[in-house]
Each structure stands twice: as C-alpha cells, then as structure tokens.
Short mmCIF file of C-alpha atoms in Angstrom, two decimals:
data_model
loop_
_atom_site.label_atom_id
_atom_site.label_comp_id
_atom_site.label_asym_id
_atom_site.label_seq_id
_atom_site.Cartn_x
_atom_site.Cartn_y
_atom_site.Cartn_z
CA UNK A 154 -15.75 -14.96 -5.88
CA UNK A 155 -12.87 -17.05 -5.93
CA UNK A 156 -9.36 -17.40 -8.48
CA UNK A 157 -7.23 -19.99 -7.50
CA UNK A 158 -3.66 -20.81 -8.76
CA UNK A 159 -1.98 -24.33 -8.47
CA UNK A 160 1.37 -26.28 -9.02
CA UNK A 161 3.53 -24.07 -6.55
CA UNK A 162 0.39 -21.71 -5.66
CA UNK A 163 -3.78 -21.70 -5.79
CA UNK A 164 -5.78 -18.43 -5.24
CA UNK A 165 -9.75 -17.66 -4.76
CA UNK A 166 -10.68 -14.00 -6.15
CA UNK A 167 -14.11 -12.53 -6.80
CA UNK A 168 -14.86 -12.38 -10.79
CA UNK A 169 -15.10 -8.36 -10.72
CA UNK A 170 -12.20 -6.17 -12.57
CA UNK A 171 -9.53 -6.45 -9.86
CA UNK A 172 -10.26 -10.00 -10.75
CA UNK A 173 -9.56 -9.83 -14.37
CA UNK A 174 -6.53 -7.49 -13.65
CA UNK A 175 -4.81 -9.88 -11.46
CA UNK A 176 -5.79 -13.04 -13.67
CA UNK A 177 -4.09 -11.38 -16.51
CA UNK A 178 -0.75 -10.71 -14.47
CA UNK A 179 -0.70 -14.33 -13.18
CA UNK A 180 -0.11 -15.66 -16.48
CA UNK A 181 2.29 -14.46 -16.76
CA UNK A 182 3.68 -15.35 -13.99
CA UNK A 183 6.36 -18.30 -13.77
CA UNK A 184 5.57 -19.80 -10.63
CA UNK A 185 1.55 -19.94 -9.84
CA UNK A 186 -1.10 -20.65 -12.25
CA UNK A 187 -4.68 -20.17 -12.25
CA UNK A 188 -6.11 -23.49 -11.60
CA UNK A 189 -9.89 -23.15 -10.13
CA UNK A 190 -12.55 -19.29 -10.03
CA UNK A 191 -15.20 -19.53 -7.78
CA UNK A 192 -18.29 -17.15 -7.84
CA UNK A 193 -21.55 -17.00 -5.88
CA UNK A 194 -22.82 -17.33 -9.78
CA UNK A 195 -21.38 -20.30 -11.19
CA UNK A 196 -22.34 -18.33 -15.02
CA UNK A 197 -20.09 -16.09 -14.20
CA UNK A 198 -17.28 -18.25 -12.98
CA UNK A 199 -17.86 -19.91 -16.39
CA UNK A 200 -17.06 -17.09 -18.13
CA UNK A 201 -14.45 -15.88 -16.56
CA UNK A 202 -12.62 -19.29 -17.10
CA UNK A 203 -13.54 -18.96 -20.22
CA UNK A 204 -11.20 -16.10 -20.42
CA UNK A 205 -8.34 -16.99 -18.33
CA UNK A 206 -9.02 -21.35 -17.82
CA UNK A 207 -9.14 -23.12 -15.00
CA UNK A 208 -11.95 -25.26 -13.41
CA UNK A 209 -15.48 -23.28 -12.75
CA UNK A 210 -16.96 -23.23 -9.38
CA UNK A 211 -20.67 -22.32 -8.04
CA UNK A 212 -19.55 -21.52 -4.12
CA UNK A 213 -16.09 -20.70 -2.32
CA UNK A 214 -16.40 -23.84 -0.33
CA UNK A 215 -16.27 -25.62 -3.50
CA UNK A 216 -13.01 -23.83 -4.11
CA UNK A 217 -11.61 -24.68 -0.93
CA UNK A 218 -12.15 -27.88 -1.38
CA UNK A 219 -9.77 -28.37 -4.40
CA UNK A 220 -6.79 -30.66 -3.93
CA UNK A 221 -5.42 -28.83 -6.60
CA UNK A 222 -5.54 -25.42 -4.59
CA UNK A 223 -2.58 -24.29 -2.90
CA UNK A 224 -3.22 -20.44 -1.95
CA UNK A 225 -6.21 -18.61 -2.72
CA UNK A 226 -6.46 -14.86 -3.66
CA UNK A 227 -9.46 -13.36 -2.14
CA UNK A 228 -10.27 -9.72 -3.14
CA UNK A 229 -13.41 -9.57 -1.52
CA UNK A 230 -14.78 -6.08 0.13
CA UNK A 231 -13.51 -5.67 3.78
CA UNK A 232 -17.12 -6.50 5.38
CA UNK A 233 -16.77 -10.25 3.80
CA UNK A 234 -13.76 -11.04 3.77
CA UNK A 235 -12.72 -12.16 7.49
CA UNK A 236 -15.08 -15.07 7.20
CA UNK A 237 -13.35 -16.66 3.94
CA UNK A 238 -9.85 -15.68 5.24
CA UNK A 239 -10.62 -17.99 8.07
CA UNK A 240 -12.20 -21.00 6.03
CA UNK A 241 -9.15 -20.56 3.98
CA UNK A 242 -7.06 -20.93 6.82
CA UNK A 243 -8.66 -24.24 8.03
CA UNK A 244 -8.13 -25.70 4.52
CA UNK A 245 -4.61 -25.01 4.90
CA UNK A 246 -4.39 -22.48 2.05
CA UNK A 247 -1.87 -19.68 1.74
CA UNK A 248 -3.60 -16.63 1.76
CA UNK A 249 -3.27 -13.30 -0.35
CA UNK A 250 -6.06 -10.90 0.33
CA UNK A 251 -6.58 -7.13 -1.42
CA UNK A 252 -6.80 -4.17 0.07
CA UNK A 253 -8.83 -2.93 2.00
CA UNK A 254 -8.24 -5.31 5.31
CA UNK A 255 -9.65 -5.35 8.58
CA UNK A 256 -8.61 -3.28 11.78
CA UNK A 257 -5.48 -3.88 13.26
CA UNK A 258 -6.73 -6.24 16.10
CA UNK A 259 -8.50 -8.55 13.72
CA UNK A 260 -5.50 -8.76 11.28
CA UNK A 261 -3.35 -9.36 13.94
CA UNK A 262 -5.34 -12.51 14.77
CA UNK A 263 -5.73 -13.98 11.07
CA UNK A 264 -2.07 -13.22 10.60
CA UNK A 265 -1.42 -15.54 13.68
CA UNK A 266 -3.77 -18.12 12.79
CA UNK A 267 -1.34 -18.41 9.23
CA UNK A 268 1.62 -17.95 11.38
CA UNK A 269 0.72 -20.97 13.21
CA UNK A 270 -0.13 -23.12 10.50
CA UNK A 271 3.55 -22.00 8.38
CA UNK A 272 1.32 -20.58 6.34
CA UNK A 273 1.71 -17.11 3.87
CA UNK A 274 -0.23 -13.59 4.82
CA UNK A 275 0.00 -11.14 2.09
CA UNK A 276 -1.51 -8.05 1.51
CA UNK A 277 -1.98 -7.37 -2.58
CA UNK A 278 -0.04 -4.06 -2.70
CA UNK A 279 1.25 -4.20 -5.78
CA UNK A 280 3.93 -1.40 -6.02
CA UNK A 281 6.00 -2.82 -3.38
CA UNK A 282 6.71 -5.52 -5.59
CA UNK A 283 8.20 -3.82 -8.13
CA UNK A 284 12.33 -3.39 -8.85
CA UNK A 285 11.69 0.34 -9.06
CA UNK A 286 10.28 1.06 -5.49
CA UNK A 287 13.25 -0.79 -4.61
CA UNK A 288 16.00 0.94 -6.22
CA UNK A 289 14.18 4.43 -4.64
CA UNK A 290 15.14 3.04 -0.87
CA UNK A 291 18.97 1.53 -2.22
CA UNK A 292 19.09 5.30 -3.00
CA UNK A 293 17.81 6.34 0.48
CA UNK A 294 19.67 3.97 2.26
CA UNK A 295 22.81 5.03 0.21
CA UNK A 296 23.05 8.57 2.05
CA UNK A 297 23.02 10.37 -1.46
CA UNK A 298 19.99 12.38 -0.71
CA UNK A 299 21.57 13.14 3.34
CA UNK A 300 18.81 11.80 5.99
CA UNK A 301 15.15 11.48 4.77
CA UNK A 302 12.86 12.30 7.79
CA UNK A 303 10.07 13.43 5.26
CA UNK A 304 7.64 11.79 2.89
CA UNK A 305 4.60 13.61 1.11
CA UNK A 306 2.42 11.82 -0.65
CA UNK A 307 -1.13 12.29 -2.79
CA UNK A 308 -3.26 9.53 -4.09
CA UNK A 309 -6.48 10.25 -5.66
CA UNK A 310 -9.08 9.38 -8.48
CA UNK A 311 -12.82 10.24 -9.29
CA UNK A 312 -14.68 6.94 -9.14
CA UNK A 313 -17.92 7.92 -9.49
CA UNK A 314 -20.84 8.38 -6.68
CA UNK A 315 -22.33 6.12 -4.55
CA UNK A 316 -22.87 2.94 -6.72
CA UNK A 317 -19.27 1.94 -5.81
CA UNK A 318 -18.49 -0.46 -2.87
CA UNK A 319 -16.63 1.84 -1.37
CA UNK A 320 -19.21 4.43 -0.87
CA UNK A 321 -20.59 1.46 1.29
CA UNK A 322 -19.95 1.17 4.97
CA UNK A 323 -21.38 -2.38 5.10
CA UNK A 324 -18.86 -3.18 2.46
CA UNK A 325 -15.70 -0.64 2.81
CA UNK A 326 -16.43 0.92 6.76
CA UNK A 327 -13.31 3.51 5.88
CA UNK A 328 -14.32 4.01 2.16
CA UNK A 329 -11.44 5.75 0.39
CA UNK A 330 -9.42 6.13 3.74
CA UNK A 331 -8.94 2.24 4.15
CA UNK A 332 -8.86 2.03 0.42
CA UNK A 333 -6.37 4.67 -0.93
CA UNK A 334 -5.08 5.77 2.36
CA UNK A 335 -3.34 2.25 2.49
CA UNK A 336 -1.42 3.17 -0.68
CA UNK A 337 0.02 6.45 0.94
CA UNK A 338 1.06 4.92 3.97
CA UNK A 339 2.66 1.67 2.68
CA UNK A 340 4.82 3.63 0.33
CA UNK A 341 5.82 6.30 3.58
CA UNK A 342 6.64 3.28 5.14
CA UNK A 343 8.68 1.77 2.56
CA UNK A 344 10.85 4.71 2.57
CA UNK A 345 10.56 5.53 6.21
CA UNK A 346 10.70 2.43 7.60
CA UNK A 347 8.19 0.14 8.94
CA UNK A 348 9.47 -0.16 12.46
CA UNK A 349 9.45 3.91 13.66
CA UNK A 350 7.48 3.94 17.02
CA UNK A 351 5.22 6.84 18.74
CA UNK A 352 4.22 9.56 16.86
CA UNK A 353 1.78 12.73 16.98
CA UNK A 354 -0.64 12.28 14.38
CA UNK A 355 -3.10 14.82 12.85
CA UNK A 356 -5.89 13.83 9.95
CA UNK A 357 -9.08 15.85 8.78
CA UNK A 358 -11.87 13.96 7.27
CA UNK A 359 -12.54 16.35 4.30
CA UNK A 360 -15.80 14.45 2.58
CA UNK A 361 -17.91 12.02 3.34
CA UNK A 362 -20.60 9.61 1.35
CA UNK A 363 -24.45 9.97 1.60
CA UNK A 364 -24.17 6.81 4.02
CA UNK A 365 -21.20 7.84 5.82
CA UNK A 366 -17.88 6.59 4.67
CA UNK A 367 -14.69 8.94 4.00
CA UNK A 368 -14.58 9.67 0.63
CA UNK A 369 -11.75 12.41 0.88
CA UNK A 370 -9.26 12.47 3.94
CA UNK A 371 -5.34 14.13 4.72
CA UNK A 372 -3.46 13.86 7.60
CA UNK A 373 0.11 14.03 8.87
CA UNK A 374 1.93 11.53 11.13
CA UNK A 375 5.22 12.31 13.23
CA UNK A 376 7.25 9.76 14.81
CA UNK A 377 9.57 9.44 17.60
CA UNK A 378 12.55 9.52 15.65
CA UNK A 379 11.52 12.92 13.89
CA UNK A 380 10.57 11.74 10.95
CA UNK A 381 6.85 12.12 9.08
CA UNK A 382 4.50 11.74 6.38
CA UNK A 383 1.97 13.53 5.44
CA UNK A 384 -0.81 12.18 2.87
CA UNK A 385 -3.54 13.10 0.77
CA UNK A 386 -6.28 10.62 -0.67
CA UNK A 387 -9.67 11.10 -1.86
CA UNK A 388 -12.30 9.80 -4.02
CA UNK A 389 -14.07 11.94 -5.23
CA UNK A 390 -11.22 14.75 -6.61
CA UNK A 391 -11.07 15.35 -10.03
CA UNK A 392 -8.01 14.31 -12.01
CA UNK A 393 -6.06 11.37 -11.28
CA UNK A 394 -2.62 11.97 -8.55
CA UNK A 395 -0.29 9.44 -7.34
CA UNK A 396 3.14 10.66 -6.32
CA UNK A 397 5.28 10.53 -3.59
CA UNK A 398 8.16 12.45 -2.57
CA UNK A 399 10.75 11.69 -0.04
CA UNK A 400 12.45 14.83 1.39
CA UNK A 401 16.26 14.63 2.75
CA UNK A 402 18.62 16.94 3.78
CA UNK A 403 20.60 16.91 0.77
CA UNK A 404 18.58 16.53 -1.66
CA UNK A 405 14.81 14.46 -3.05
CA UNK A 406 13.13 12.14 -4.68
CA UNK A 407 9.67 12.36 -6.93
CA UNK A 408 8.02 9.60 -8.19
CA UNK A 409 4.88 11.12 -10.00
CA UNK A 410 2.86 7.32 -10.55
CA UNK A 411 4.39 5.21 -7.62
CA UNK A 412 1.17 3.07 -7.70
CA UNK A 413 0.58 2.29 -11.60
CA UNK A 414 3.97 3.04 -13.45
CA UNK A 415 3.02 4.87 -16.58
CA UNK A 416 4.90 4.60 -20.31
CA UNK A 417 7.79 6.56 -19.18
CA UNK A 418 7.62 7.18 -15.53
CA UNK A 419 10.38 8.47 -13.40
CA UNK A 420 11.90 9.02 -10.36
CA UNK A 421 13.34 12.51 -9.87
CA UNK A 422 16.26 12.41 -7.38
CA UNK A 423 17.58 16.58 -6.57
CA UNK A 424 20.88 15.96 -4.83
CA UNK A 425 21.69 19.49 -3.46
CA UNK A 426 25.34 21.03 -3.65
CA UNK A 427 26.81 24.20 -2.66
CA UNK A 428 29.49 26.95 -4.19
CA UNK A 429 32.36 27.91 -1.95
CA UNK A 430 31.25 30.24 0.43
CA UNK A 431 30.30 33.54 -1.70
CA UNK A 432 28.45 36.51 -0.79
CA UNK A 433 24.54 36.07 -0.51
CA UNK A 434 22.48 38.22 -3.30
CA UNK A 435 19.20 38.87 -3.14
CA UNK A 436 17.34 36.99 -5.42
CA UNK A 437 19.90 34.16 -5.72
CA UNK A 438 19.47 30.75 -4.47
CA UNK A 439 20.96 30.51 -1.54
CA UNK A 440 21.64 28.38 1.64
CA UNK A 441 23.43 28.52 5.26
CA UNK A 442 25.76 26.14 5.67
CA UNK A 443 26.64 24.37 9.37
CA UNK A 444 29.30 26.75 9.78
CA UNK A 445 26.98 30.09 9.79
CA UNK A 446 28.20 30.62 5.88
CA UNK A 447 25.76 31.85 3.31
CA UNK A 448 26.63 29.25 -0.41
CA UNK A 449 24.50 29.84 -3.60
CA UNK A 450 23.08 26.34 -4.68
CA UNK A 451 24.35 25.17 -7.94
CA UNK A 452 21.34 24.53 -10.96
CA UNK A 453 20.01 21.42 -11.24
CA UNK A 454 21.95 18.64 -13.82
CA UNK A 455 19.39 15.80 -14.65
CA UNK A 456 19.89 12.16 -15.58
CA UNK A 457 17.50 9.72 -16.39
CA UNK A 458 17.54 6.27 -15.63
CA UNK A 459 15.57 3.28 -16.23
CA UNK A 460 14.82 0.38 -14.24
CA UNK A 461 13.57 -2.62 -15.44
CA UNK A 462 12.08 -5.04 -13.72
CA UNK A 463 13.21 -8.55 -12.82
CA UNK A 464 11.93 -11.29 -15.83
CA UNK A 465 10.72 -8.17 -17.34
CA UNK A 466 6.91 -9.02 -15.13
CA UNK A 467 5.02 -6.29 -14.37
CA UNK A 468 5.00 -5.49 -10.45
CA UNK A 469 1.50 -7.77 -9.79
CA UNK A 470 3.23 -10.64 -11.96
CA UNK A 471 6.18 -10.37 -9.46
CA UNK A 472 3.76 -10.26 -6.54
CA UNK A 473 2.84 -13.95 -7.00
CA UNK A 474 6.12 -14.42 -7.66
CA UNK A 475 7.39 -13.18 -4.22
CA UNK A 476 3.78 -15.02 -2.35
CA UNK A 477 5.50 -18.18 -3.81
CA UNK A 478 8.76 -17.51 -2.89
CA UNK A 479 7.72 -17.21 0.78
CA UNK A 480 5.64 -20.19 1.58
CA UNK A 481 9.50 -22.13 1.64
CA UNK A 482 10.60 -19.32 3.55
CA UNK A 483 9.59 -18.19 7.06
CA UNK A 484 11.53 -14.96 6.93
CA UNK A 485 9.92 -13.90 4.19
CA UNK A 486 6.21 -14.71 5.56
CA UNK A 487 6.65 -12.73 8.46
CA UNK A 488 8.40 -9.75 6.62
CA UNK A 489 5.02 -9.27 4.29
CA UNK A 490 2.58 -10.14 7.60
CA UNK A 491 4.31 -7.91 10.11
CA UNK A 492 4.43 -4.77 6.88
CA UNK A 493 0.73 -5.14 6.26
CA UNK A 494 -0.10 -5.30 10.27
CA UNK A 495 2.07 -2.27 10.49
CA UNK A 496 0.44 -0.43 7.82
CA UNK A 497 -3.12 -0.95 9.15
CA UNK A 498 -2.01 -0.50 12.42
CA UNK A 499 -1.63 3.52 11.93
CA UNK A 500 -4.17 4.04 9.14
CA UNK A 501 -7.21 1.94 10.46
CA UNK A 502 -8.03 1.36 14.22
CA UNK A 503 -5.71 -0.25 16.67
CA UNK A 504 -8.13 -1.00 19.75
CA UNK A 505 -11.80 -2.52 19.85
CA UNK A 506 -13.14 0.88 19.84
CA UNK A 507 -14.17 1.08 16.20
CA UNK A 508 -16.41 3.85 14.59
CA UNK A 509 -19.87 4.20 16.44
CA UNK A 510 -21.76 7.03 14.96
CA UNK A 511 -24.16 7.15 17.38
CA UNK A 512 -22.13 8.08 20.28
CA UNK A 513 -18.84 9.82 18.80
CA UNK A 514 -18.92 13.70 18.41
CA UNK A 515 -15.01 13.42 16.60
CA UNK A 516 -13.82 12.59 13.55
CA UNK A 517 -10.32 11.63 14.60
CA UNK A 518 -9.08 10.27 17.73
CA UNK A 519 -5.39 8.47 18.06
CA UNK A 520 -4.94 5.97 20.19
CA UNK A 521 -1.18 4.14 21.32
CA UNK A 522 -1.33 0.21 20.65
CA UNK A 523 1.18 -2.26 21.54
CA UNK A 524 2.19 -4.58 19.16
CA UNK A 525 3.76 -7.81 20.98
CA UNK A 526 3.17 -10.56 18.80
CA UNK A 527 6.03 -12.48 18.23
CA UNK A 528 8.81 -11.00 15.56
CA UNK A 529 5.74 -8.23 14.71
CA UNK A 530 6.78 -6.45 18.31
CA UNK A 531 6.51 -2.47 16.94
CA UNK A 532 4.92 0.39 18.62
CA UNK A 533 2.95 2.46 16.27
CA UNK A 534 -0.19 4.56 16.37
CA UNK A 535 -3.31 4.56 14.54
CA UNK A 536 -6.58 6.70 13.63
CA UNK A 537 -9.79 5.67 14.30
CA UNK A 538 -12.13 7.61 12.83
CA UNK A 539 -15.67 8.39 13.91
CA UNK A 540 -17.57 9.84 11.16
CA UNK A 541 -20.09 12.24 12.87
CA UNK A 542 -19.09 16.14 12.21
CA UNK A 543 -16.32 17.37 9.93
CA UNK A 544 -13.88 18.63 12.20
CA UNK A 545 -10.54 18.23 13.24
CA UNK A 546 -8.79 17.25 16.62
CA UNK A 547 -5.16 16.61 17.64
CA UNK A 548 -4.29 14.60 20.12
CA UNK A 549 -0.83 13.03 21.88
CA UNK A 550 0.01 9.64 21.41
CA UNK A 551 2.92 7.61 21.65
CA UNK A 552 3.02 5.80 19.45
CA UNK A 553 -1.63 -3.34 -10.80
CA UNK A 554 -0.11 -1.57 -12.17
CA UNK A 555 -2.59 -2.09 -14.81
CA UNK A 556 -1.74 -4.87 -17.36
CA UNK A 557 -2.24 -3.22 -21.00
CA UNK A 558 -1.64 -6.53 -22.92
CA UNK A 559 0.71 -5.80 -25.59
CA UNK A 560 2.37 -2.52 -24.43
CA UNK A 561 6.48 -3.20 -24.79
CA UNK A 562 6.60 -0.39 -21.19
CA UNK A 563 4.62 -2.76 -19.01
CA UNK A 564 7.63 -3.54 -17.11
CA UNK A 565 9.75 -0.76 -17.53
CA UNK A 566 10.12 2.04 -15.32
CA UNK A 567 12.27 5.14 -15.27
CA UNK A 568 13.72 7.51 -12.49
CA UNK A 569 15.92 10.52 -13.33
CA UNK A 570 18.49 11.67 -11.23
CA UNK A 571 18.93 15.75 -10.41
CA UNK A 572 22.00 16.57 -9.36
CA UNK A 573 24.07 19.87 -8.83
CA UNK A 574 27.16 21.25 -11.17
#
C-alpha cells in the first residue's frame, strides 16, 4: 500500500497503522503533503483518503505513475519491499522506507541506485529526528559526562503471538531482531558514533516463533576504539521498555522512552564529582582517584530541563521535514544513507551468506565486511543469525513517537540533569 506526499515531497505507504500514524504526522508537516495512497484494495485506499485526502489508488504502479508524486513512503514488510524500492527508483522518486530493511549487501545496492540518480535514501527512524536525541550527543560531545565508551540499551513490547508479520519469516526473516534490534543499535550509534570500526561481538537468540523468527534476542558489541553497546529487544516480554543509557567516565545519561517520548520524559545526566581527598569509610561512597587517592562522591543535585522541539512537530513530523530538506542537498542524502547502511550493517547480515536453516547448527556467527562504497567507506561487523538451536557462540572479528491528536506534550520533551554538590 502506498501514501504519497507532493509539492516539495510524494510518498507510497501501505494503509495499515504505521500508515495512519505517519499520515497523521505529515500534516502537520510544513513541507510535504499527502497527495496520492495506494493499496492492493482500492476500498481501502478510499477510505483511508477519506481520512487523511489525497487521490485513491487500486495498485502501486498506479502510484508511481503520478506526476504529482515526488517521494514515496513505503512501509511495506522486509520480504516485499526491495521490489517497490526499485520501481520507485526507476520513476525517479525519493525514497523513505520503514524499518525493517534488507541485509546489508542489498541496501548497499538500492542506496547506490538513489545515489546515482541524486536521489534521497531514508530509513523511517523516527527518534533520530527529534531536537531531544540531539541535545543528548551536544552533551556527549561537550566532555561534561568525561569519555562515553558505553551504551546500554533495552527495547521491548508484547505484541501478541503469531498473527503478527513479524512472527513471519516470509515477511520479517529477523522478526523482532531486524525490527526492534534496529532501534537499539541506531540510538548506540547516535551516541557512539556511526563510523567505529572492528569489534568483538557476542548475541544470544533467547526465543524464537513457531516458524522460526527471533522473537527475543541480546547481545553486546565492542569496537576497536574500546567502546560498546550492549542491547536487549524482544517481543514477546511483558511490559513495555525503551531506554538507553550512555555510560562516561564522569558521569551518565538515562533516557527512559528514547523511541516514543512520553508526557514528561527525561533525560537523566549524573555528572560525578569528588571531595578533597578524605579518608575512605566503609560504607561511604567512595572512589580512587588517578593519583592512588581514595575521595567520597558528593550526592546527587538534579535539574530538569526541557527541550522542545523545532516548530513544536513531533519527531515523525520533523522526519519529512529533514527527507525534504535533503533532496536539495547531497550532504545530507548521504549522511541518512551511509547511517542506515551502517546500522544494518552490524545488526543484520553483511555477506551473501544469509540464514539457511537447513544447514546451520549456530545461532550467531560474525562476519568482517568492508564497506567501500563511495563516502559510506566504514568497517563494521555484523550478525547473521542462523536460527537452528538456542545457543550461543563468540567469535573474533574485525570489524512515531505516537501522534495523540490534541495532547499540548506531543512535542515536548524533558531531560534532567544530575550533578554533584
């Protein structure tokens, strides 16, 4: 199914929720408008432009076929979507696809195929969008929290058994691995860095679906600069998690709903500071300092602060308004590009050896891939996983927020700042 958007942008989106989610942010978004829906069911393209206007269509083709159409946004499972990215391509649309994507070596090609045409490639991550993500790497790159060479992060929902897509591995191959695995390491990245080469990684496939997929998965990646990220995603697990936490040697930073800001959400930042040097006492906070010395740590002082975001959009309004934004600018295309090759390229296989159940007796093997395609030269590593047995191997290798209509805190965020007396 298709959503298109038209004047300075046109997008094609399937009519299902994501659908409706992202038709509601793009009006109200300055710079793109929702111009033409396509479905395989032209009834329910009907009604869906009912809802949020535009022209109806019975087939994607028809879609792509639209003068009016600019860009389309295709949020189509992973199994369908290389085909339409393509056709898109060819009818010289800008492109912005939802997650999950394809492995690393078939990204890599669509992403040149745009690249060639000056064309946009954009993942729909919506967080990274946001003025609050933002502000959390000005603080990292500020120093105040010393180096960060750690990131921990949990994202995880029930969403029910295996009448979902993503229990599906003709639809989703990775399930909730390709799906909510993405989240944890795009945000690591953010706040790592998306350039870090080699690494050590480590993941356990915890559950998997009747028909195969990964419905509950951690792991922990190193890189060659000594810094890492561990993540947890799943499913299946029971209560809803998504926070992130960025670990430096001064101090750290919390953000309990990095994904989809909440009425109030913040970002804890614990700058640690020392006493002169004092004698230690059991039971007493304490710390050695570089000079041998033992210094209690001073109680936490806490400040909140709020961070609105720019034109007061929410972060998936301000995602169409950065896809616009970049077909004028070529910098900008290959920034998003190269970040969503980068992220697939460690989460999702990086070499034509993809899952084969029938041969594989691991779940994880790591493989080193060598990125060399024009500016997205990185080295990184990524996890293929072969779903046969639940067990766990290590091996070397180098390497929407959603849109409540009517809330006044839809694009307002808070962090809070913990620092020492």
């Amino acid at each position: 199914a298709i959503l298109c958007l038209s004047d300075e942008t046109s997008v094609f989106l399937g009519v299902a929720n994501i659908s409706s989610t992202v038709a509601e942010a793009l009006e109200d978004a300055p710079s793109a408008k929702l111009v033409a829906t396509g479905s395989r069911s032209l009834e329910k393209a009907q009604k869906f432009v009912e809802r949020f206007g535009g022209k109806a269509y019975g087939s994607y083709d028809e879609v792509l076929d639209d003068p009016n159409v600019d860009a389309v946004y295709i949020p189509l499972p992973t199994g369908l979507l290389k085909e339409w990215v393509y056709k898109a391509i060819d009818k010289q649309k800008h492109v912005l696809v939802d997650k999950p994507l394809p492995e690393a070596p078939v990204l890599r090609k669509m992403i040149k195929a745009c690249k060639d045409k000056g064309l946009v490639f954009m993942d729909g991550t919506h967080f990274v969008h946001g003025d609050r993500i933002k502000k959390v790497v000005e603080v990292i790159e500020s120093g105040e929290i010393g180096n960060v060479s750690k990131v921990n992060v949990a994202f995880s929902w029930d969403v029910g058994r295996d009448a979902n897509i993503r229990f599906d591995p003709q639809l989703e191959p990775y399930g909730g691995l390709g799906d909510l695995g993405w989240y944890c390491v795009k945000v690591s990245q953010c706040l790592l860095g998306f350039e870090n080469k080699d690494v050590f990684a480590a993941t356990q496939v915890e559950k998997l679906s009747s028909k195969g997929t990964v419905l509950a998965c951690r792991g922990t990646v190193y890189f060659e600069n000594k810094k890492s990220f561990s993540f947890d995603c799943g499913l299946v697990d029971a209560g809803y998690r998504q926070w992130v936490e960025a670990v430096g040697d001064k101090g750290t930073i919390f953000i309990p709903d990095f994904v989809l800001p909440e009425a109030g959400s913040t970002i804890l930042v614990d700058k640690s500071e020392l006493t002169p040097v004092a004698k230690f006492i059991k039971g007493i906070s304490a710390k050695t300092d570089e000079n041998g010395e033992t210094r209690w740590i001073i109680p936490n002082k806490r400040e909140v602060v709020e961070v609105r975001n720019r034109m007061d959009l929410i972060q998936c309004s301000l995602m169409f308004e950065d896809f616009v934004e970049a077909m004028d600018d070529e910098d900008l295309r290959s920034k998003w590009a190269s970040e969503a090759l980068a992220t697939e390229t460690i989460l999702i296989p990086s070499t034509e050896q993809s899952l084969d159940n029938s041969n594989s007796r691991e779940v994880c093997s790591f493989h080193r891939e060598l990125l060399n395609t024009g500016s997205f030269n990185a080295r990184l590593t990524a996890c293929i996983v072969n779903i046969v047995h639940l067990k766990t191997q290590f091996r070397r290798a180098p390497a929407a927020d959603l849109h409540p209509k009517g809330t006044a805190t839809r694009a307002l965020s808070s962090f809070m700042y913990l620092s020492r007396y």
